[in-house]
Amino acid sequence: MPFNINFEVCSLFFLIILILFYKSKRKYFGISDRVYGFYLLFAFLDITLDIISVHTISMARSIPLWINYAVNSAYLAMQSFLTAILFIYIASLVRNIKPRIVALLSAPAVISTILALTSPVTHLYFYFDENSRYLQGPGQIFLYINGVFYTVLCIVISLHFRKELGRTLFYTALEITGITIAGLIFQFMFREYLLSGTGIVMALLIIYLNLQNPDQYTDSLTGILNRQTFLIHLTEMQDKHKLCPFLVISLNNFKLVNEVFGVTNGDILLRSVAQYLAGLVRSDSVFRIGGDIFALVLPTDGDSDDLSRKILNRFQTTWSLHDTMNVSLSPRICYLNTKYYHEHTSEILKTIDYAILEAKKSHQDTVYHVDEEAIRLISRKAAIEQALSIALEKQTFEVYYQPIYAAKSNSFTTLEALARLYIPSYGYIPPDEFIQIAEQNGVIIPLGMLIIEEVCRFIRRASLWSYGFQYVEVNLSVIQCMQEDFASNLLLLLKRNEIPPSYINLEITETAAAYSEHLLMKNIEELLDAGITFSMDDYGSGYSTINYLANLPFTYIKLDKAMVWSYFENEDSKIIMGKTVEMLKQLNYKIIAEGVETASQAETLKQMNIDYLQGYYYSKPVPESELLELVHTRNSL
Ligand code: C2E
Ligand code: CA
Ligand code: CA
């Protein structure tokens, strides 16, 4: 039967285009990319040999027989191997399949390859009779079994690792199986057409479009590799137990650049920076992993200090925009190395976030090294995050109370609620630390509500008003103030707990006021109408505050402890605080002095006409029971 090779020739052209496209666009070569590269190469050899063999078989009588043996055994060897390579490719996408297992499961393909290569001698797969006719050998059934085995294997692992592979790959595997089955039916119906190459090229094309498209590795804005590729790279290095040192470069002032010059110009600058960084290392080692965050993977034996210095020097000069403007960008550089992490890439991402935040705190000329100490701090942070989420799950949170002394009535009339977090292996975590973490991961919103709920329960349980307390001061975080529905949620919570709004006073720092003016005003107005009062916290610890005072309806101003202490330290500060108190009084605010630690401080502050005093001199923040005892003793004096 004469064979029709038109499909094979056509497929070969498609394959060549695919290979050229893949070669020219590909920038990153991970494990699966390399397997795919081999897949392309073997497919090319397979189809070429198939076409040649059709010709040599038809000319068998006129050419030396050894040529036919060589071509056909090479072709069948290729066929044997190709059946396994799709399996190897899918396995390369699954992290949980060990290389040893892949090698073991590749054994049938290797055996079949050997059988094909030895067929000129054994005549197992094929042979030529005395008339130089090509005939199938008795063992060719093994070649088919081999093919079926790998098709089934591919289906089984695709199904088994469905979750890890994700939807795209799962459907890709289904499509390829569908094509294989359709190809077999077609081949059965039209035996003279050679179609195996067409099937292979279709499979390769589907994989290319779904999974191996180089575009999905690159960042479309800058053309360098993207965050996903960076993670693939780190995962591969970890799997191979290889060190992977890298620099993370974040542009500290980029938000401002976008605001001032516009997003389009911001994009141009990002492209310039990406181009510059791409010139420093190999093209498969530079990534954009966030809006204004880049990563450079370093050679293990390279000098990171040298490179960091070079980058910092470059940023000493400006970046040109349309050749008319010069923009100065301030980078923060972190040095990280995978040797400090053992488990998941998500840990590395957290570490990078942490490092960038830390680097922002330091001067632009220094490189923040993520070393063992940093890793220790990061695991502390993780422990805090976990403790916070447990507290939220259980819906309880420890709150301490610090009584506040009213000078006029010579008694405690209010309390400040201060959140406490205890972790057995770390002890008490300072609220400044865990509140900041809760703010960063958004937990502060439910947490803030939980704290107020605890306060409500306490007010009700202890009948606080019967002790002469008029209200409880609760600290608000800037993030809470920015919530559209904060006021309504809070009022609902108070209602549910049957607590009149006038029992609650909310403390807001001036930073919070500065951040969220519009939403803050809206929330404050709604809460004021309901009867909640407001205090400005930490007055005198930030910048100019007069502006916020004029705009926001505070009843109380809490002088920051640093300001109070400085009054007792030098003459200039004495004048500043004296005048501040005078001004606040004239504006009719009630003043609370924080950080009162000694009797003489208390006396002086009272003399200054300060309304309320808070500090260790009266009491440290204490748990509920201790507080009630303290007030009871004092009241009965
Ligand atoms: P803050 O609002 O300024 O709270 C007063 C802090 O000063 C408390 O620290 C208190 O223990 C401390 N303090 C009071 N009197 C004295 C004194 O005489 N001397 C000294 N040296 N310190 C004194 P704490 O409890 O560590 O809280 C720190 C900060 O954490 C608070 O500062 C507040 O900003 C934040 N915080 C605490 N609880 C909460 C909360 O429930 N929500 C929010 N958003 N923030 C909270
Ligand atoms: Ca406070
Ligand atoms: Ca304060």
XYZ file of C-alpha atoms and ligand atoms in Angstrom:
685
model
C 0.000 0.000 0.000
C 1.566 3.355 -0.993
C 1.682 5.822 1.910
C 0.506 9.394 1.666
C 2.973 11.637 3.495
C 1.382 15.003 2.688
C 0.132 15.453 6.246
C 3.568 14.671 7.635
C 5.325 17.181 5.357
C 2.806 19.853 6.219
C 3.165 19.086 9.947
C 6.925 19.385 9.641
C 6.568 22.960 8.368
C 4.233 23.854 11.210
C 6.691 22.336 13.634
C 9.603 24.320 12.223
C 7.642 27.553 12.658
C 6.796 26.553 16.222
C 10.428 25.766 17.016
C 11.661 29.074 15.601
C 9.003 31.010 17.485
C 9.763 29.236 20.716
C 13.508 29.683 20.367
C 13.362 33.363 19.553
C 10.892 34.386 22.276
C 11.933 32.211 25.163
C 13.944 33.979 27.873
C 13.631 31.649 30.761
C 14.421 27.946 30.803
C 12.921 26.115 33.729
C 12.719 22.342 33.936
C 9.413 22.057 32.057
C 10.713 24.447 29.379
C 13.742 22.299 28.810
C 11.590 19.153 28.570
C 9.346 20.954 26.099
C 12.447 21.923 24.098
C 13.429 18.246 23.894
C 9.866 17.375 22.955
C 10.117 19.771 19.990
C 13.484 18.377 18.964
C 12.389 14.721 19.133
C 9.189 15.508 17.259
C 11.273 17.149 14.519
C 13.549 14.110 14.232
C 10.587 11.737 14.375
C 8.631 13.372 11.563
C 11.731 13.854 9.427
C 12.681 10.208 9.834
C 9.100 9.177 9.100
C 9.145 11.054 5.781
C 12.586 9.713 4.874
C 11.608 6.152 5.770
C 8.576 6.247 3.454
C 10.941 7.133 0.638
C 13.650 4.654 1.492
C 11.090 1.847 1.887
C 9.669 2.573 -1.549
C 13.188 2.575 -3.026
C 14.320 -0.450 -1.027
C 15.287 -2.443 -4.037
C 17.514 0.190 -5.529
C 19.425 1.329 -2.419
C 21.618 -0.617 -0.017
C 19.504 -2.378 2.622
C 21.544 -1.067 5.541
C 20.231 2.472 4.804
C 16.695 1.213 5.247
C 17.596 -0.621 8.441
C 19.303 2.461 9.838
C 16.468 4.855 8.957
C 13.672 2.611 10.170
C 15.290 1.583 13.408
C 16.078 5.240 14.158
C 12.470 6.175 13.373
C 11.011 3.481 15.622
C 13.458 4.426 18.381
C 12.194 8.000 18.131
C 8.584 6.768 18.243
C 9.374 4.784 21.376
C 10.860 7.733 23.092
C 8.261 10.248 22.014
C 5.523 8.283 23.759
C 7.273 8.866 27.088
C 8.141 12.493 26.666
C 4.615 13.824 27.178
C 4.580 11.957 30.461
C 7.978 13.419 31.428
C 6.669 16.855 30.508
C 3.573 16.569 32.729
C 5.734 15.151 35.538
C 8.022 18.192 35.266
C 5.046 20.392 36.111
C 4.231 18.461 39.265
C 6.461 19.197 42.221
C 5.474 16.067 44.101
C 6.741 13.519 41.599
C 10.307 12.604 42.470
C 12.893 12.398 39.637
C 13.577 8.804 40.687
C 9.965 7.825 39.984
C 10.050 9.596 36.612
C 13.222 7.711 35.694
C 11.650 4.410 36.757
C 8.466 5.015 34.780
C 10.546 5.963 31.732
C 12.081 2.482 31.673
C 9.534 0.942 29.204
C 10.314 3.710 26.700
C 14.035 3.107 27.066
C 13.548 -0.648 26.586
C 11.416 -0.048 23.508
C 14.099 2.313 22.142
C 16.719 -0.389 22.610
C 14.467 -2.973 20.931
C 14.008 -0.597 17.987
C 17.739 0.068 17.666
C 18.595 -3.620 17.801
C 15.840 -4.642 15.350
C 18.216 -4.742 12.311
C 19.761 -7.744 14.060
C 16.823 -9.225 16.004
C 14.101 -8.411 13.441
C 11.819 -7.888 16.423
C 10.132 -4.648 15.350
C 10.611 -4.895 11.577
C 12.612 -6.576 8.880
C 12.965 -6.751 5.106
C 12.235 -9.981 3.282
C 14.215 -11.378 0.378
C 12.268 -9.081 -1.989
C 13.318 -6.054 0.084
C 9.772 -5.584 1.343
C 9.260 -3.903 4.704
C 7.478 -6.195 7.161
C 6.401 -5.739 10.780
C 8.307 -7.912 13.244
C 6.629 -10.087 15.894
C 7.577 -7.644 18.679
C 5.967 -4.538 17.227
C 2.988 -5.105 19.495
C 5.293 -3.945 22.297
C 5.614 -0.584 20.576
C 1.825 -0.183 20.711
C 1.633 -1.370 24.304
C 4.287 1.198 25.114
C 2.179 3.933 23.499
C -0.987 2.894 25.322
C 0.909 2.637 28.612
C 2.128 6.262 28.439
C -1.231 7.601 27.244
C -2.922 5.965 30.233
C -0.128 7.132 32.539
C -0.563 10.739 31.371
C -4.303 10.570 32.000
C -3.779 9.030 35.435
C -1.246 11.596 36.663
C -3.254 14.479 35.202
C -6.269 13.271 37.158
C -4.325 12.483 40.297
C -2.468 15.803 40.452
C -5.423 17.717 39.109
C -5.288 20.262 41.932
C -1.583 20.943 41.684
C -1.629 21.152 37.903
C -4.522 23.562 37.840
C -7.370 23.869 35.377
C -5.323 24.865 32.345
C -3.079 21.861 32.422
C -5.872 19.486 33.213
C -7.839 20.645 30.186
C -4.683 20.610 28.067
C -4.178 16.960 28.966
C -7.810 16.230 28.079
C -7.456 17.975 24.714
C -4.314 16.016 23.878
C -5.988 12.746 24.817
C -8.943 13.706 22.617
C -6.618 14.388 19.689
C -4.812 11.092 20.185
C -8.073 9.146 20.151
C -9.401 11.072 17.119
C -6.060 10.446 15.360
C -6.283 6.712 16.018
C -9.827 6.519 14.634
C -8.833 8.534 11.573
C -5.758 6.395 11.027
C -7.846 3.257 11.273
C -10.299 4.529 8.653
C -7.704 5.909 6.225
C -4.693 3.668 6.573
C -2.691 5.071 3.706
C -2.403 8.514 5.327
C 0.483 8.894 7.762
C -0.761 10.997 10.638
C 1.367 10.411 13.719
C 3.405 13.592 13.105
C 0.257 15.663 12.713
C -1.000 14.412 16.071
C 2.313 15.242 17.743
C 2.463 18.758 16.284
C -1.133 19.424 17.333
C -0.289 18.297 20.870
C 2.818 20.495 20.908
C 0.814 23.444 19.627
C -1.856 22.998 22.299
C 0.824 22.830 24.997
C 2.493 25.893 23.527
C -0.700 27.932 23.518
C -1.829 26.846 26.962
C 1.321 26.363 28.959
C 4.565 27.169 27.231
C 3.698 30.482 25.683
C 6.764 32.607 26.453
C 4.518 35.654 26.915
C 3.208 34.298 30.160
C 6.726 34.375 31.569
C 7.362 37.988 30.740
C 6.111 41.201 32.214
C 4.286 42.952 29.409
C 5.235 46.449 30.572
C 8.985 46.048 30.877
C 9.684 42.932 28.819
C 11.681 41.321 31.603
C 10.573 38.159 33.401
C 7.592 38.378 35.735
C 6.799 37.459 39.312
C 5.392 34.038 38.442
C 8.613 33.094 36.681
C 10.597 34.315 39.657
C 8.629 31.963 41.894
C 9.136 29.067 39.477
C 12.849 29.786 39.532
C 13.047 29.885 43.319
C 11.018 26.697 43.640
C 13.295 24.880 41.215
C 16.398 26.050 43.053
C 14.911 24.881 46.338
C 13.931 21.513 44.901
C 17.487 21.067 43.699
C 18.792 22.189 47.118
C 20.770 24.889 45.413
C 21.530 28.271 46.919
C 19.869 31.169 45.225
C 21.106 34.571 46.325
C 19.177 37.514 44.944
C 18.735 41.240 45.293
C 15.351 42.898 45.585
C 15.243 46.495 44.439
C 12.181 48.551 45.302
C 11.646 52.151 44.319
C 10.816 53.957 47.488
C 9.313 57.125 46.080
C 7.579 55.604 43.087
C 4.048 56.270 44.337
C 4.903 59.936 44.468
C 6.477 59.787 40.994
C 3.223 58.344 39.643
C 1.205 61.043 41.347
C 3.403 63.891 40.141
C 4.308 62.756 36.610
C 1.317 60.544 35.845
C 1.066 56.786 35.382
C 2.166 56.849 31.720
C 5.422 58.536 32.622
C 5.736 56.242 35.600
C 5.606 53.317 33.170
C 8.370 54.855 31.061
C 10.573 55.154 34.122
C 9.868 51.562 35.134
C 10.905 50.459 31.676
C 14.155 52.450 31.922
C 14.969 50.925 35.286
C 14.144 47.421 34.000
C 16.398 47.939 30.997
C 19.214 49.161 33.178
C 18.908 46.197 35.552
C 18.649 43.751 32.636
C 22.048 44.973 31.489
C 23.645 43.945 34.775
C 22.901 40.225 34.843
C 21.938 37.395 32.479
C 18.582 37.893 30.786
C 17.074 34.926 32.636
C 17.978 36.489 35.990
C 16.088 39.760 36.074
C 12.447 39.918 37.152
C 9.757 42.456 37.934
C 8.033 41.013 40.964
C 5.770 43.879 41.983
C 4.646 47.315 40.778
C 7.961 49.005 41.520
C 9.867 45.979 42.772
C 12.545 44.143 40.833
C 14.608 41.072 41.609
C 18.054 40.150 40.314
C 19.193 36.577 40.765
C 22.921 36.475 41.410
C 25.456 33.836 40.489
C 26.242 31.821 43.644
C 29.870 32.867 43.514
C 29.168 36.466 42.493
C 29.900 39.532 44.587
C 26.568 40.959 45.688
C 28.138 43.981 47.405
C 29.787 45.061 44.216
C 26.562 44.857 42.262
C 24.537 46.640 44.962
C 27.086 49.437 45.035
C 26.887 49.767 41.276
C 23.098 50.004 41.361
C 23.118 52.518 44.205
C 25.645 54.625 42.295
C 23.430 54.598 39.225
C 20.517 55.872 41.274
C 22.651 58.772 42.485
C 21.999 60.265 39.081
C 18.583 60.975 37.650
C 16.438 59.131 35.080
C 15.508 60.944 31.944
C 11.897 61.377 30.867
C 11.195 62.393 27.233
C 14.706 63.927 27.212
C 13.207 66.990 28.850
C 12.767 66.038 32.482
C 14.996 64.345 34.980
C 13.485 62.289 37.733
C 15.284 61.130 40.804
C 14.353 57.675 42.074
C 15.291 56.402 45.490
C 15.854 52.651 45.618
C 15.915 50.326 48.575
C 17.993 47.203 48.117
C 17.606 43.968 50.029
C 19.881 40.972 49.799
C 18.255 37.578 50.303
C 19.384 34.015 49.994
C 17.245 30.900 49.758
C 19.498 29.105 52.219
C 17.404 30.559 55.034
C 14.108 29.050 53.959
C 13.276 25.436 53.775
C 9.659 25.074 52.886
C 7.395 27.096 50.691
C 7.874 29.914 48.271
C 5.078 31.770 50.049
C 7.541 32.164 52.922
C 9.996 33.802 50.581
C 7.339 36.238 49.408
C 6.541 37.156 52.999
C 10.237 37.557 53.671
C 10.603 39.834 50.678
C 7.677 41.981 51.849
C 9.190 42.161 55.285
C 12.653 43.004 53.957
C 11.290 45.822 51.795
C 9.462 47.335 54.760
C 12.595 47.095 56.875
C 14.762 48.507 54.117
C 12.418 51.480 53.829
C 13.224 52.361 57.418
C 16.928 52.589 56.717
C 18.937 54.996 54.636
C 18.890 54.596 50.878
C 22.618 53.890 50.710
C 22.515 50.770 52.800
C 21.635 47.275 51.677
C 19.282 45.392 53.971
C 20.623 41.869 54.460
C 18.080 39.218 55.319
C 20.119 37.093 57.683
C 19.271 34.654 60.467
C 18.242 37.479 62.778
C 15.821 38.807 60.180
C 14.418 35.324 59.694
C 13.924 35.069 63.471
C 11.959 38.328 63.420
C 9.923 37.106 60.492
C 8.949 33.917 62.301
C 8.003 36.062 65.299
C 5.791 38.058 62.990
C 4.251 34.859 61.656
C 3.599 33.676 65.235
C 1.885 36.994 65.971
C -0.238 36.722 62.853
C -1.261 33.236 63.855
C -2.107 34.281 67.417
C -4.230 37.125 66.066
C -6.146 34.849 63.778
C -6.731 32.348 66.605
C -8.049 35.166 68.796
C -10.403 36.170 66.015
C -11.528 32.629 65.534
C -12.243 32.231 69.230
C -13.698 35.722 69.410
C -11.838 36.689 72.570
C -9.068 39.170 73.090
C -7.362 40.194 76.276
C -7.832 43.831 77.187
C -6.140 45.659 80.048
C -7.415 48.890 81.526
C -5.566 51.923 82.809
C -7.587 54.241 85.019
C -7.438 57.960 84.330
C -7.509 60.374 87.191
C -9.707 63.473 87.097
C -8.001 66.363 88.901
C -11.225 68.188 89.648
C -13.079 65.370 91.348
C -9.941 63.738 92.747
C -11.110 60.347 91.490
C -10.856 57.950 88.558
C -13.560 58.861 86.123
C -12.402 57.165 82.912
C -10.340 54.252 81.671
C -8.209 53.561 78.648
C -8.646 50.118 77.124
C -5.304 48.679 75.976
C -5.155 45.464 74.006
C -2.822 42.686 75.139
C -1.489 39.676 73.255
C 0.234 36.800 75.008
C 2.044 34.074 73.088
C 3.494 31.309 75.293
C 6.836 31.070 73.481
C 7.305 34.832 73.189
C 5.547 36.261 76.280
C 3.574 39.497 76.015
C 3.870 41.172 72.644
C 3.873 44.989 72.796
C 0.660 46.365 71.268
C 2.603 48.745 69.048
C 4.076 45.654 67.402
C 0.965 43.508 66.966
C -1.308 46.406 66.052
C 1.069 47.299 63.217
C 1.030 43.703 61.996
C -2.766 43.594 62.237
C -2.862 46.797 60.212
C -0.590 45.390 57.534
C -2.662 42.273 56.968
C -6.038 43.898 57.436
C -6.907 41.914 60.561
C -7.196 45.178 62.466
C -10.734 45.687 61.186
C -12.327 42.629 62.830
C -9.797 42.855 65.667
C -10.713 46.480 66.421
C -14.358 45.473 66.600
C -13.531 42.515 68.828
C -11.667 44.806 71.238
C -14.650 47.154 71.427
C -16.916 44.161 71.973
C -14.695 43.063 74.892
C -14.906 46.572 76.322
C -18.703 46.498 76.038
C -18.890 43.143 77.805
C -16.696 44.500 80.590
C -18.759 47.664 81.001
C -21.888 45.564 81.308
C -20.477 42.737 83.402
C -18.833 45.029 85.959
C -21.489 47.756 85.851
C -18.626 50.175 85.384
C -20.823 53.235 85.799
C -21.504 52.162 89.409
C -17.794 52.759 90.115
C -18.088 56.322 88.916
C -16.618 55.717 85.455
C -18.222 57.855 82.795
C -16.769 56.311 79.663
C -14.009 54.050 78.361
C -11.374 55.300 75.941
C -10.717 52.956 73.053
C -7.841 53.362 70.594
C -8.712 53.440 66.924
C -6.328 52.557 64.150
C -5.982 54.572 60.978
C -7.216 51.600 58.942
C -10.447 51.424 60.930
C -11.095 55.107 60.291
C -10.800 54.468 56.572
C -13.650 51.955 56.511
C -16.747 53.247 54.824
C -19.095 51.390 57.154
C -17.079 51.747 60.347
C -19.559 54.073 62.096
C -22.657 52.041 61.313
C -20.957 48.765 62.297
C -19.785 50.244 65.578
C -23.227 51.612 66.444
C -24.761 48.251 65.628
C -22.283 46.537 67.917
C -23.064 48.921 70.791
C -26.756 48.372 70.287
C -26.343 44.624 70.318
C -24.452 44.883 73.592
C -26.902 47.418 75.013
C -24.184 49.979 75.657
C -25.115 53.662 75.239
C -22.711 55.362 72.801
C -21.822 57.961 75.424
C -19.968 55.221 77.335
C -17.397 55.071 74.556
C -14.714 57.597 73.697
C -12.578 56.968 70.634
C -8.910 57.947 70.564
C -7.510 58.893 67.188
C -3.917 59.861 66.533
C -3.134 62.816 64.352
C -1.540 60.526 61.785
C -4.874 58.770 61.407
C -6.537 62.136 60.994
C -4.029 63.096 58.321
C -4.476 59.895 56.339
C -8.203 59.642 56.075
C -9.662 63.079 56.244
C -12.748 62.548 54.123
C -13.883 59.165 55.423
C -12.815 60.081 58.922
C -15.073 63.150 58.901
C -17.984 61.097 57.636
C -17.509 58.436 60.312
C -16.918 60.959 63.074
C -20.050 62.931 62.242
C -22.225 59.843 62.319
C -20.740 58.708 65.632
C -20.889 62.183 67.184
C -24.565 62.383 66.341
C -25.063 59.118 68.157
C -23.321 60.465 71.277
C -19.770 59.075 71.042
C -16.971 61.499 71.986
C -13.461 61.742 70.508
C -9.964 62.318 71.831
C -6.872 63.241 69.905
C -4.176 60.842 71.025
C -0.414 61.385 71.236
C -0.723 65.129 70.734
C 2.683 66.694 70.231
C 4.384 63.555 68.964
C 3.911 64.284 65.261
C 3.953 67.318 63.007
C 1.712 70.347 63.040
C -1.525 69.465 64.690
C -3.399 72.732 64.781
C -4.939 72.088 61.410
C -6.603 68.873 62.487
C -7.754 70.427 65.706
C -9.577 73.121 63.809
C -11.240 70.644 61.450
C -12.110 67.712 63.648
C -14.506 67.801 66.595
C -12.370 66.474 69.452
C -13.519 66.904 73.035
C -10.283 65.726 74.643
C -6.639 66.170 73.767
C -4.147 63.672 75.142
C -0.654 65.115 75.489
C 1.899 62.543 74.437
C 4.093 61.210 77.217
C 7.267 62.379 75.497
C 5.934 65.934 75.512
C 4.915 65.651 79.164
C 8.321 64.297 80.162
C 10.193 66.918 78.210
C 8.430 69.572 80.277
C 10.423 68.380 83.249
C 13.671 68.186 81.337
C 14.488 71.578 79.871
C 13.393 75.163 79.769
C 12.522 75.358 76.061
C 10.220 72.361 76.253
C 8.663 73.808 79.369
C 7.735 76.918 77.414
C 6.426 74.900 74.471
C 4.224 72.698 76.600
C 3.105 75.600 78.797
C 1.967 77.513 75.707
C 0.368 74.432 74.186
C -1.714 73.838 77.291
C -2.682 77.507 77.364
C -3.778 77.384 73.722
C -5.758 74.167 74.122
C -7.509 75.569 77.162
C -8.462 78.690 75.238
C -9.908 76.451 72.546
C -12.002 74.762 75.269
C -10.474 71.334 75.039
C -10.223 69.035 78.019
C -6.603 67.975 78.433
C -5.255 64.601 79.476
C -1.564 64.265 80.328
C -0.096 60.821 79.629
C 2.949 59.216 81.224
C 2.580 60.651 84.721
C 5.079 58.639 86.694
C 5.805 60.562 89.906
C 3.937 62.476 92.587
C 5.778 65.688 91.769
C 4.923 65.398 88.083
C 1.272 64.890 89.063
C 1.369 67.933 91.328
C 2.943 70.214 88.704
C 0.499 69.076 86.016
C -2.463 69.700 88.292
C -1.093 73.187 88.953
C -1.088 73.748 85.204
C -4.796 73.217 85.185
C -4.638 69.929 83.296
C -7.958 68.117 83.621
C -6.957 64.465 83.585
C -3.807 62.563 84.502
C -2.838 59.101 83.305
C 0.272 57.146 84.112
C 2.117 54.577 86.173
C 1.989 56.880 89.186
C -1.734 56.094 89.429
C -1.713 52.644 87.932
C -0.235 50.628 85.139
C -2.703 49.085 82.685
C -4.139 46.086 84.577
C -6.547 43.213 83.943
C -10.248 43.718 84.738
C -10.295 42.115 88.163
C -7.244 44.021 89.359
C -8.717 47.248 88.118
C -11.967 46.746 90.006
C -10.043 45.904 93.163
C -7.881 48.993 92.751
C -10.846 51.285 92.280
C -12.717 49.663 95.121
C -9.806 50.198 97.553
C -9.286 53.746 96.430
C -12.937 54.661 96.641
C -13.215 53.231 100.113
C -10.224 55.300 101.329
P -1.208 54.844 73.584
O -2.576 54.934 73.025
O -0.409 56.089 73.634
O -1.350 54.154 74.985
C -0.645 54.566 76.110
C 0.580 53.727 76.269
O 1.389 54.330 77.262
C 0.265 52.334 76.792
O 1.224 51.478 76.226
C 0.494 52.459 78.280
O 0.811 51.242 78.895
C 1.657 53.402 78.297
N 1.734 54.156 79.549
C 0.724 54.616 80.313
N 1.196 55.291 81.372
C 2.539 55.270 81.283
C 3.616 55.800 82.103
O 3.406 56.428 83.130
N 4.873 55.583 81.684
C 5.148 54.890 80.573
N 6.416 54.698 80.230
N 4.174 54.374 79.752
C 2.893 54.562 80.133
P 0.829 50.121 75.600
O -0.264 49.473 76.331
O 2.098 49.389 75.400
O 0.235 50.549 74.209
C 1.034 51.101 73.233
C 0.237 51.608 72.086
O -0.414 50.554 71.379
C -0.882 52.522 72.494
O -0.350 53.796 72.732
C -1.768 52.465 71.286
O -1.296 53.314 70.291
C -1.591 51.055 70.817
N -2.738 50.271 71.295
C -2.934 49.632 72.458
N -4.137 49.034 72.460
C -4.715 49.322 71.285
C -5.976 49.003 70.684
O -6.838 48.338 71.268
N -6.216 49.466 69.427
C -5.308 50.222 68.770
N -5.609 50.635 67.534
N -4.142 50.551 69.288
C -3.843 50.117 70.542
Ca -4.282 55.906 73.437
Ca -1.177 58.110 73.712
